[in-house]
């Protein structure tokens, strides 16, 4: 029988059926006896705490005891002992006792450095809580003391679990929970420290420092104390560390590395001599683990970026996967993104960067990986690539390194270590172990799966079952194909030994492309925590951070079992619904102060979002795209779904489905991402644009709100260079009085540019101020930065240099906190433009820093803007050759089809015109000025207004207008 006091008092039979305990008196009695199972509780204490009024007589107490005995039956004995009673049960049958045991074991595992095991134990401990401890004894003195102790242990276990997750790189999903805990326990320094570490791990150095300052102030105000030395030391550590986002690190390894020291050295030395090495071998031979160990040697120049390709289902997502692993967005947070292709962005980001790029599991995308690797290696001279694959990439310069099975001694050591991890004190005849490993071809994955069975099988049973299973495959030569058959046989054997609930959970788990949190796994798989833990114990699942994941070899086998069971459609539908719930929940938070916490939560599910979009029915897929739109745009990942949006529209047709007009418009907007889809996307955009615009206008009539306000702003951006820019402008600006606060702020922001175009600077400034107030009230850093940048432009046009610089610096601080390299580069160019009038040296510094950030981000248009600025400085200093070189390079890099390139193109053409004038090449100068006027006119506004909005000097404006007039 199982008992529970972590919440309402409960008793359950072994089959899970609940025991009817009766009224509150009997529940209170049972709870008091279970606080310390087996210890005697005096009758006077039982009577007093069950009824503080003193009305409960000894006879009444005895009666309650008798009734409780009857209710429990043979499940537990309540004994009379001296002047009291005690309950005779195994302490582990009481949830509070079991919680304390598991929490203690989890803390010990954490202290021993085994964060993976700690995470499992602590998760199991915390899942036992169903509510406040001893909830049926609110007035009891004994209960209060016990509850305080248990709640303190619960909070400690939470801290331990969070620390274990952080050690396993789980910061992306832990920040929201940590914020909530720090809010409830603001004086608990360990929680504050964990939150600081989690924020810093995802690039939020500034926010981490704010947490320290808030904690320091509270300690001083409420306790008159200073922060502990540990928290103060952490604060100092964060101040000294570079906050720049780092590329993706290799996955944390939960077990020791066995038997390949020589291979690690050989591959590392090979990588120093050549630039492309492919680790070649069958599944399960240990290619990934060898790559992780090589990457961790630290002997190779530059940074490290580890890219897991297994979740990708086709090559279209390959460039986006690399951009994401490098920490780069597919587009900026400003009103638009670089319209270069993702591959162009990768080339720009890596062109002068020393980096080891590890591409893991290439075999299912070998053609696409080969093409991309060849392009990057050709254009990025400091790049080195380490690939793992079952077949060669087959490109020039590739050096193959075959990964062999373990040698005999190493295989025995691996089996022994893994068996000892699941069975304390494991010992076995080395000859028997060697025979098992030889039967498994010494494949590491097969050995680990077999060793996991030592928990329930004797070593002789393992050997006997493998001999039967592999009798045919053990004879004759051992080719790679035979090893595949061996591994598949071992996976099948491990699978067959699972219970039916475990098999059901395992096959359903295969729908997760990028792993899953326990909560998502429980929902989609229809299982419980014990089953997930059992699958992890048996090596069918791994615990990585706060997520479960499944090795691809096992996942492929399980997917076959899922289809055989006829569950594929239903489980994939449940998976899509779970993703839809998550992104719908996240969407409003991404436009508010919590955006830094929620972005990584959704980003962790990106691979599963793509998978769900592939198999969701039309309605669900449209809803998924719309609900995920804010995340996709802010994260810069909108291009990754463009091919899926095109395919979805082919199925939906050219009319918005009933009730899904806004979702349809969102799909059209994503499908038309030219950089990702090229001509196909352009044709889809032209075919669906009118219907999508009508659907969006119907969803946002001005007096009531649609569901996805960010779509409005991006709709205007996409249409700015189209046939009806005024219609898109009117749609967004008409939302100034709508009920949705983000849409109102965006409407004021957009309308401000309309006033600027009419040279109504004061009215424009008022509109930008209203936008800023709206975005500030929501805490949306993206929107705040947009409005601040616009206000800086107004201030600069009025000659208010100090205010212009201050506003730009504030916006720059926000983009740096968001980790938006492209937008920081854009703002630094603006800063340079502000400074150029008075301080050429400082302007050059700003432009140079912007160029460096743009190169790292792979954004060619922002790089062009920075080069244009450096050209302006060179021109001002009389270095005509350098100015012409910089302007020409800038012009080559600017994408002519993106609205954000308007300013850089016009300014660069004018700069080349000025160079030509200085050289007395007046015909060439007039041609450059004419082209500048032509570009300015392309936005559908009058050229003088456009030039005024760009803040150009009077001389430059006169030159352009003069050339335009001559041309006419």
Short mmCIF file of C-alpha atoms in Angstrom, two decimals, residues 241-525:
data_model
loop_
_atom_site.label_atom_id
_atom_site.label_comp_id
_atom_site.label_asym_id
_atom_site.label_seq_id
_atom_site.Cartn_x
_atom_site.Cartn_y
_atom_site.Cartn_z
CA UNK A 241 33.37 37.61 -18.92
CA UNK A 242 32.65 38.45 -22.55
CA UNK A 243 28.84 38.33 -22.99
CA UNK A 244 28.88 37.68 -26.73
CA UNK A 245 26.66 34.69 -27.61
CA UNK A 246 28.74 31.60 -28.32
CA UNK A 247 28.20 28.94 -30.99
CA UNK A 248 26.50 25.72 -29.95
CA UNK A 249 28.68 23.47 -27.82
CA UNK A 250 28.78 19.68 -28.14
CA UNK A 251 26.12 17.82 -26.12
CA UNK A 252 27.06 17.16 -22.50
CA UNK A 253 28.28 13.59 -21.99
CA UNK A 254 26.86 11.68 -19.05
CA UNK A 255 29.33 8.78 -19.09
CA UNK A 256 33.07 8.28 -19.24
CA UNK A 257 34.97 7.93 -22.51
CA UNK A 258 36.45 4.48 -23.05
CA UNK A 259 39.13 3.13 -25.32
CA UNK A 260 39.76 5.70 -28.07
CA UNK A 261 42.54 7.95 -26.74
CA UNK A 262 44.77 7.24 -29.74
CA UNK A 263 41.97 7.99 -32.20
CA UNK A 264 41.28 11.33 -30.50
CA UNK A 265 44.92 12.33 -30.86
CA UNK A 266 45.14 11.16 -34.47
CA UNK A 267 41.98 13.00 -35.60
CA UNK A 268 42.98 16.19 -33.76
CA UNK A 269 46.40 16.15 -35.42
CA UNK A 270 44.82 15.46 -38.81
CA UNK A 271 42.51 18.47 -38.40
CA UNK A 272 45.51 20.70 -37.81
CA UNK A 273 46.95 19.63 -41.16
CA UNK A 274 43.78 19.48 -43.31
CA UNK A 275 40.47 21.35 -43.30
CA UNK A 276 37.88 18.59 -43.82
CA UNK A 277 37.88 15.28 -41.97
CA UNK A 278 34.97 12.82 -42.15
CA UNK A 279 34.63 10.19 -39.43
CA UNK A 280 33.25 7.23 -41.35
CA UNK A 281 31.54 4.15 -39.96
CA UNK A 282 28.29 2.26 -39.38
CA UNK A 283 25.61 3.35 -36.95
CA UNK A 284 26.45 2.74 -33.32
CA UNK A 285 30.22 2.56 -33.84
CA UNK A 286 30.85 5.72 -31.82
CA UNK A 287 31.42 8.44 -34.45
CA UNK A 288 29.53 11.14 -32.57
CA UNK A 289 31.26 10.45 -29.27
CA UNK A 290 34.66 10.49 -30.95
CA UNK A 291 33.81 13.83 -32.61
CA UNK A 292 32.75 15.29 -29.25
CA UNK A 293 36.01 14.20 -27.63
CA UNK A 294 38.10 15.56 -30.52
CA UNK A 295 36.26 18.88 -30.36
CA UNK A 296 36.96 19.05 -26.63
CA UNK A 297 40.73 18.69 -26.96
CA UNK A 298 41.12 22.45 -27.43
CA UNK A 299 44.15 22.08 -29.68
CA UNK A 300 42.48 23.42 -32.84
CA UNK A 301 42.53 27.14 -33.64
CA UNK A 302 39.44 29.24 -33.06
CA UNK A 303 35.95 28.59 -31.74
CA UNK A 304 33.91 25.41 -31.86
CA UNK A 305 30.39 24.95 -33.24
CA UNK A 306 28.57 21.60 -32.98
CA UNK A 307 25.59 21.04 -35.31
CA UNK A 308 23.29 18.03 -34.83
CA UNK A 309 21.79 17.18 -38.22
CA UNK A 310 19.80 14.11 -37.19
CA UNK A 311 16.56 16.07 -36.52
CA UNK A 312 16.55 17.49 -40.07
CA UNK A 313 14.34 15.63 -42.49
CA UNK A 314 15.53 17.32 -45.69
CA UNK A 315 18.35 19.53 -46.92
CA UNK A 316 16.25 22.70 -47.12
CA UNK A 317 16.75 23.30 -43.42
CA UNK A 318 20.51 22.72 -43.44
CA UNK A 319 21.69 26.37 -43.77
CA UNK A 320 19.18 27.45 -41.14
CA UNK A 321 20.43 24.76 -38.76
CA UNK A 322 23.97 26.08 -39.15
CA UNK A 323 22.86 29.68 -38.64
CA UNK A 324 21.03 28.66 -35.48
CA UNK A 325 23.99 26.71 -34.13
CA UNK A 326 26.25 29.71 -34.74
CA UNK A 327 23.87 31.86 -32.73
CA UNK A 328 22.83 33.91 -35.76
CA UNK A 329 19.32 34.96 -36.66
CA UNK A 330 17.99 34.52 -40.15
CA UNK A 331 17.02 38.20 -40.07
CA UNK A 332 17.32 41.19 -37.78
CA UNK A 333 14.84 42.61 -35.30
CA UNK A 334 14.57 45.90 -37.14
CA UNK A 335 11.88 46.35 -39.77
CA UNK A 336 13.24 43.73 -42.10
CA UNK A 337 16.13 41.36 -42.48
CA UNK A 338 18.97 40.89 -44.89
CA UNK A 339 17.52 39.52 -48.10
CA UNK A 340 20.62 37.51 -48.90
CA UNK A 341 20.18 33.75 -48.81
CA UNK A 342 21.03 31.82 -45.64
CA UNK A 343 24.10 30.39 -47.39
CA UNK A 344 25.28 33.91 -48.26
CA UNK A 345 24.87 34.84 -44.61
CA UNK A 346 26.94 31.84 -43.54
CA UNK A 347 29.70 32.77 -45.96
CA UNK A 348 29.72 36.35 -44.71
CA UNK A 349 29.74 35.26 -41.06
CA UNK A 350 32.58 32.75 -41.49
CA UNK A 351 34.65 34.49 -44.16
CA UNK A 352 37.35 35.62 -41.71
CA UNK A 353 36.56 33.54 -38.65
CA UNK A 354 38.65 30.72 -37.17
CA UNK A 355 36.17 27.96 -36.37
CA UNK A 356 35.91 24.18 -36.11
CA UNK A 357 32.49 23.20 -37.44
CA UNK A 358 31.33 19.73 -36.37
CA UNK A 359 28.55 18.35 -38.61
CA UNK A 360 27.11 15.28 -36.89
CA UNK A 361 25.03 12.59 -38.66
CA UNK A 362 25.39 13.70 -42.30
CA UNK A 363 24.41 10.46 -44.06
CA UNK A 364 20.73 11.27 -44.73
CA UNK A 365 21.67 14.69 -46.18
CA UNK A 366 25.00 13.76 -47.71
CA UNK A 367 24.49 15.59 -51.02
CA UNK A 368 23.32 18.81 -49.39
CA UNK A 369 26.04 18.69 -46.71
CA UNK A 370 28.68 18.08 -49.37
CA UNK A 371 27.56 21.09 -51.41
CA UNK A 372 27.39 23.43 -48.44
CA UNK A 373 30.67 22.24 -46.94
CA UNK A 374 32.44 22.73 -50.29
CA UNK A 375 31.06 26.28 -50.58
CA UNK A 376 32.05 27.24 -47.04
CA UNK A 377 35.52 25.71 -47.21
CA UNK A 378 36.18 27.45 -50.51
CA UNK A 379 35.11 30.89 -49.30
CA UNK A 380 36.12 30.77 -45.63
CA UNK A 381 39.87 30.10 -45.39
CA UNK A 382 40.03 29.79 -41.57
CA UNK A 383 37.18 27.27 -41.33
CA UNK A 384 37.74 23.57 -40.55
CA UNK A 385 35.02 20.90 -40.75
CA UNK A 386 34.76 17.62 -38.84
CA UNK A 387 31.88 15.51 -40.18
CA UNK A 388 30.41 12.18 -39.03
CA UNK A 389 28.70 10.05 -41.64
CA UNK A 390 28.01 6.50 -42.78
CA UNK A 391 29.24 7.46 -46.26
CA UNK A 392 31.84 9.94 -47.55
CA UNK A 393 30.85 13.47 -48.57
CA UNK A 394 32.86 12.93 -51.75
CA UNK A 395 34.26 16.45 -52.21
CA UNK A 396 37.74 17.74 -52.94
CA UNK A 397 39.98 17.94 -49.91
CA UNK A 398 38.03 15.40 -47.82
CA UNK A 399 40.14 13.12 -45.62
CA UNK A 400 38.36 9.98 -44.45
CA UNK A 401 38.99 8.55 -41.01
CA UNK A 402 37.30 5.14 -40.61
CA UNK A 403 35.98 4.64 -37.08
CA UNK A 404 36.46 1.00 -36.09
CA UNK A 405 34.70 -0.98 -33.39
CA UNK A 406 36.40 -0.98 -29.99
CA UNK A 407 39.32 -3.29 -29.41
CA UNK A 408 38.69 -6.28 -27.14
CA UNK A 409 39.92 -4.80 -23.85
CA UNK A 410 38.14 -1.49 -24.38
CA UNK A 411 34.89 -3.30 -25.25
CA UNK A 412 35.07 -5.33 -22.03
CA UNK A 413 35.82 -2.17 -20.04
CA UNK A 414 32.84 -0.36 -21.60
CA UNK A 415 30.44 -3.24 -20.85
CA UNK A 416 31.72 -3.54 -17.27
CA UNK A 417 31.43 0.19 -16.56
CA UNK A 418 27.94 0.48 -18.02
CA UNK A 419 26.72 -2.66 -16.26
CA UNK A 420 28.18 -1.39 -12.98
CA UNK A 421 26.22 1.83 -13.40
CA UNK A 422 22.89 -0.04 -13.39
CA UNK A 423 23.80 -2.85 -10.99
CA UNK A 424 25.81 -1.99 -7.91
CA UNK A 425 28.75 -4.31 -7.31
CA UNK A 426 28.54 -5.86 -10.78
CA UNK A 427 31.20 -8.51 -11.41
CA UNK A 428 31.49 -11.03 -14.19
CA UNK A 429 33.90 -13.45 -15.78
CA UNK A 430 35.89 -11.32 -18.28
CA UNK A 431 35.78 -14.19 -20.76
CA UNK A 432 31.98 -14.19 -20.72
CA UNK A 433 31.93 -10.40 -21.15
CA UNK A 434 34.43 -10.68 -24.00
CA UNK A 435 32.25 -13.29 -25.70
CA UNK A 436 29.23 -10.98 -25.43
CA UNK A 437 31.16 -8.03 -26.86
CA UNK A 438 32.55 -10.11 -29.71
CA UNK A 439 29.04 -11.28 -30.59
CA UNK A 440 28.06 -7.60 -30.75
CA UNK A 441 30.95 -6.80 -33.12
CA UNK A 442 32.37 -4.60 -30.35
CA UNK A 443 29.93 -1.85 -31.39
CA UNK A 444 29.68 0.66 -28.50
CA UNK A 445 25.93 1.31 -28.81
CA UNK A 446 25.12 -2.41 -28.95
CA UNK A 447 27.36 -3.01 -25.92
CA UNK A 448 25.63 -0.24 -23.95
CA UNK A 449 22.17 -1.60 -24.76
CA UNK A 450 23.20 -5.09 -23.70
CA UNK A 451 24.94 -3.85 -20.55
CA UNK A 452 21.78 -2.00 -19.51
CA UNK A 453 20.08 -5.42 -19.29
CA UNK A 454 22.43 -6.43 -16.47
CA UNK A 455 20.07 -4.64 -14.14
CA UNK A 456 17.53 -7.45 -14.45
CA UNK A 457 19.44 -10.32 -16.09
CA UNK A 458 22.45 -12.31 -14.91
CA UNK A 459 25.48 -12.11 -17.17
CA UNK A 460 25.00 -15.72 -18.32
CA UNK A 461 21.40 -14.92 -19.30
CA UNK A 462 22.60 -11.93 -21.33
CA UNK A 463 25.20 -14.08 -23.07
CA UNK A 464 22.72 -16.87 -23.77
CA UNK A 465 20.08 -14.61 -25.22
CA UNK A 466 22.59 -12.85 -27.44
CA UNK A 467 23.98 -16.15 -28.69
CA UNK A 468 20.48 -17.18 -29.77
CA UNK A 469 19.70 -13.79 -31.25
CA UNK A 470 22.91 -13.40 -33.23
CA UNK A 471 23.65 -17.02 -34.16
CA UNK A 472 23.31 -16.39 -37.88
CA UNK A 473 25.00 -13.01 -37.93
CA UNK A 474 27.95 -14.22 -35.85
CA UNK A 475 29.20 -16.53 -38.62
CA UNK A 476 31.28 -15.42 -41.57
CA UNK A 477 32.81 -12.04 -42.35
CA UNK A 478 31.80 -8.89 -40.59
CA UNK A 479 31.11 -6.20 -43.17
CA UNK A 480 29.57 -2.82 -42.34
CA UNK A 481 26.17 -4.10 -43.52
CA UNK A 482 26.44 -7.07 -41.19
CA UNK A 483 27.20 -4.71 -38.34
CA UNK A 484 24.04 -2.79 -39.16
CA UNK A 485 22.12 -6.05 -38.90
CA UNK A 486 23.82 -6.82 -35.60
CA UNK A 487 22.91 -3.44 -34.17
CA UNK A 488 19.33 -3.71 -35.39
CA UNK A 489 19.05 -7.13 -33.79
CA UNK A 490 20.26 -5.77 -30.45
CA UNK A 491 17.87 -2.82 -30.65
CA UNK A 492 15.05 -5.29 -31.40
CA UNK A 493 16.13 -7.49 -28.50
CA UNK A 494 16.20 -4.55 -26.08
CA UNK A 495 12.83 -3.46 -27.43
CA UNK A 496 11.24 -6.89 -26.98
CA UNK A 497 12.32 -6.98 -23.34
CA UNK A 498 10.36 -3.80 -22.60
CA UNK A 499 6.97 -4.04 -20.97
CA UNK A 500 3.96 -3.12 -23.09
CA UNK A 501 3.63 0.36 -21.45
CA UNK A 502 7.35 0.96 -22.06
CA UNK A 503 7.12 -0.12 -25.71
CA UNK A 504 4.07 2.08 -26.21
CA UNK A 505 5.84 5.14 -24.72
CA UNK A 506 9.05 4.46 -26.65
CA UNK A 507 7.40 4.11 -30.05
CA UNK A 508 5.28 7.22 -29.46
CA UNK A 509 8.34 9.19 -28.37
CA UNK A 510 9.76 8.81 -31.88
CA UNK A 511 7.57 11.66 -33.15
CA UNK A 512 9.80 14.12 -31.27
CA UNK A 513 12.43 15.36 -33.71
CA UNK A 514 14.54 17.24 -31.18
CA UNK A 515 13.75 15.55 -27.88
CA UNK A 516 11.12 16.62 -25.39
CA UNK A 517 10.58 17.92 -21.90
CA UNK A 518 9.06 15.47 -19.47
CA UNK A 519 5.76 17.36 -19.62
CA UNK A 520 5.52 17.12 -23.41
CA UNK A 521 6.57 13.48 -23.41
CA UNK A 522 3.97 12.59 -20.82
CA UNK A 523 1.22 14.32 -22.83
CA UNK A 524 2.05 13.04 -26.30
CA UNK A 525 3.11 9.53 -25.27
#
